[in-house]
Amino acid sequence: IAVLHHLSTEPRRVAALREGARLLRPGGQLLVYCWSYEQDDARSRSRHRFEKQDVLVPWKHRTPGVRKPRGGAAVAAGNAEAQEVQEPAPGGQQAENWEPEPEVRQRYCHVYREGELVDL
């Protein structure tokens, strides 16, 4: 779970890393994913540029397990043949209970400079 970049202070980040290390078996390894401030053309797929290290980024909440294909109604995730849903789902509920424009919320992210994570 990539959450370290959502913690707003260094003491919280250190505490999260210590807790992760405490839970490891002897000799275990902890894999940590974080957003990177430095993103060049050769290493980054997104090539997103951040103005500063502490940012708010827009986030649209989507209903888990439901996706909206282009030009169609909502279908269950994992359906390789994204067919339009026209009949009621099991239990009489419509599978197309989809907000066309979900509410956009801002979430905090700290983007790490090269070497900063190692220094924690």
mmCIF file of C-alpha atoms in Angstrom, residues 65 67 69 75-84:
data_model
loop_
_atom_site.group_PDB
_atom_site.id
_atom_site.type_symbol
_atom_site.label_atom_id
_atom_site.label_comp_id
_atom_site.label_asym_id
_atom_site.label_seq_id
_atom_site.Cartn_x
_atom_site.Cartn_y
_atom_site.Cartn_z
ATOM 1 C CA GLY A 65 -15.441 -2.879 -8.553
ATOM 2 C CA ARG A 67 -15.953 1.138 -13.948
ATOM 3 C CA PRO A 69 -16.424 2.306 -20.155
ATOM 4 C CA VAL A 75 -19.970 -2.629 -15.780
ATOM 5 C CA ALA A 76 -18.278 -4.783 -13.197
ATOM 6 C CA ALA A 77 -14.500 -4.534 -13.236
ATOM 7 C CA GLY A 78 -12.748 -7.568 -14.633
ATOM 8 C CA ASN A 79 -15.270 -8.086 -17.438
ATOM 9 C CA ALA A 80 -12.900 -8.457 -20.365
ATOM 10 C CA GLU A 81 -15.686 -7.772 -22.857
ATOM 11 C CA ALA A 82 -16.906 -4.372 -21.621
ATOM 12 C CA GLN A 83 -20.551 -4.815 -22.540
ATOM 13 C CA GLU A 84 -23.233 -2.284 -21.722
#
